[in-house]
């Protein structure tokens, strides 16, 4: 499926446009009212100027500063989405979010980042806190290259078997680990094993602002069925608004990515981060 080759303007705070060069942009409002411009399929050229805050001091964006360039859009902040959980979003636009769980891994994740960079593909990483604490430099690289980092707890335990206070501690510690390493706070969480109750989703959204991000395509890469099987399951399962789940701790999963990504790009899909995808729910 190809993206419709025409200018399209969406209502209210968000618009999605195609230029005549095939360069696609999405503009959203951040929590503090800035315009946030995303460019798919081409290097980003436009960044909105940060507004001064109430103290007259310029808002700074440490991720952009770390990137040392203006190619990284400023990450949005604050509560994400209106629902307390998403496994996909409602849209007819060929947008998908590619998500990687359980890293970072010292060899596989940098290799994956190289592959994503070479294709200008943005992804979302649900990092495990203990791994994040060991490899903060990899987290900084993720943010600097335009990827998003989400909360996947510190110890990767089963939330349905934990007390609310234990879950709070897991999420808070992981949140702080990501924020300290990158300067950017996570805006969503993914429950380890997908194990979470409706009540837990509700209070986690209320207290942390995090929607629980599930998935619409699971190629079961952790069972190591082989790179070509992982790639074909991702490609056959992808639908507009879908969330694709894989794990960057497994080498065969990284081996599957060039083929999977190139096939999906060939079908007209655009890869955006989870926050960008959630912002598109019900639009387009
Ligand atoms: Ni996990």
Coordinates of N, CA, C and O in Angstrom, one line a residue, residues 79-91 187-188 201-202 204-206 209-213 277-278 280-283:
X79 N 1.8 13.6 29.8 CA 1.0 12.4 29.6 C 0.7 12.2 28.2 O 0.5 13.1 27.4
X80 N 0.7 10.9 27.8 CA 0.5 10.5 26.4 C -0.8 9.8 26.2 O -1.2 8.9 26.8
X81 N -1.6 10.4 25.2 CA -2.8 9.7 24.8 C -3.9 9.8 25.8 O -3.8 10.3 26.9
X82 N -5.1 9.4 25.4 CA -6.3 9.5 26.2 C -6.7 8.2 26.8 O -7.4 8.1 27.8
X83 N -6.3 7.1 26.2 CA -6.6 5.8 26.7 C -5.5 5.3 27.6 O -4.4 5.7 27.6
X84 N -5.9 4.2 28.4 CA -4.8 3.7 29.3 C -4.1 2.6 28.7 O -3.1 2.1 29.3
X85 N -4.4 2.2 27.5 CA -3.7 1.1 26.8 C -3.9 1.2 25.3 O -5.0 1.5 24.8
X86 N -2.9 0.8 24.5 CA -3.0 0.7 23.1 C -2.2 -0.6 22.6 O -1.1 -0.8 23.0
X87 N -2.9 -1.3 21.7 CA -2.2 -2.4 21.0 C -2.0 -2.0 19.5 O -1.3 -2.7 18.8
X88 N -2.8 -1.0 19.1 CA -2.7 -0.4 17.8 C -3.4 0.9 17.9 O -4.0 1.2 18.9
X89 N -3.4 1.7 16.8 CA -4.2 2.9 16.8 C -5.1 2.9 15.6 O -4.9 2.1 14.7
X90 N -6.1 3.7 15.6 CA -7.1 3.8 14.5 C -6.6 4.8 13.5 O -6.6 6.0 13.8
X91 N -6.2 4.3 12.3 CA -5.9 5.2 11.3 C -5.9 4.4 9.9 O -5.7 3.2 10.0
X187 N 7.4 8.2 28.2 CA 6.0 8.6 28.2 C 5.0 7.5 28.1 O 3.8 7.6 28.1
X188 N 5.6 6.2 28.0 CA 4.7 5.1 28.0 C 5.4 3.9 28.6 O 6.7 4.0 28.9
X201 N -3.6 -1.0 34.6 CA -3.5 0.0 33.5 C -4.1 1.3 33.9 O -3.5 2.4 33.5
X202 N -5.2 1.3 34.5 CA -5.9 2.5 34.9 C -5.1 3.4 35.9 O -4.9 4.6 35.6
X204 N -1.9 3.2 36.6 CA -0.6 3.6 36.1 C -0.8 4.8 35.1 O 0.0 5.7 35.2
X205 N -1.8 4.8 34.3 CA -2.1 6.0 33.5 C -2.3 7.2 34.3 O -1.8 8.3 34.0
X206 N -3.1 7.0 35.4 CA -3.5 8.1 36.3 C -2.2 8.7 37.0 O -2.0 9.9 37.0
X209 N 0.9 8.9 33.9 CA 0.6 9.4 32.6 C 1.0 8.5 31.5 O 0.8 8.7 30.3
X210 N 1.4 7.3 31.9 CA 1.8 6.3 30.9 C 0.6 5.4 30.4 O 0.0 4.8 31.2
X211 N 0.4 5.4 29.1 CA -0.5 4.3 28.6 C 0.4 3.0 28.6 O 1.6 3.1 28.4
X212 N -0.3 1.9 28.8 CA 0.4 0.6 28.6 C 0.4 0.2 27.2 O -0.7 0.1 26.5
X213 N 1.6 0.1 26.6 CA 1.7 -0.2 25.2 C 1.8 -1.7 24.9 O 2.9 -2.3 25.3
X277 N 2.8 7.7 17.1 CA 1.7 6.9 16.6 C 0.4 7.2 17.5 O -0.7 7.3 16.9
X278 N 0.6 7.2 18.8 CA -0.5 7.4 19.7 C -1.2 8.8 19.4 O -2.4 8.9 19.4
X280 N -1.6 10.0 16.6 CA -2.3 9.9 15.4 C -3.6 9.1 15.6 O -4.3 8.9 14.6
X281 N -3.9 8.6 16.7 CA -5.1 7.8 17.0 C -6.3 8.5 16.6 O -6.6 9.6 17.0
X282 N -7.1 7.9 15.7 CA -8.4 8.5 15.2 C -8.2 9.5 14.2 O -9.2 10.2 13.8
X283 N -7.0 9.7 13.7 CA -6.7 10.8 12.7 C -6.2 10.1 11.4 O -5.3 9.4 11.4

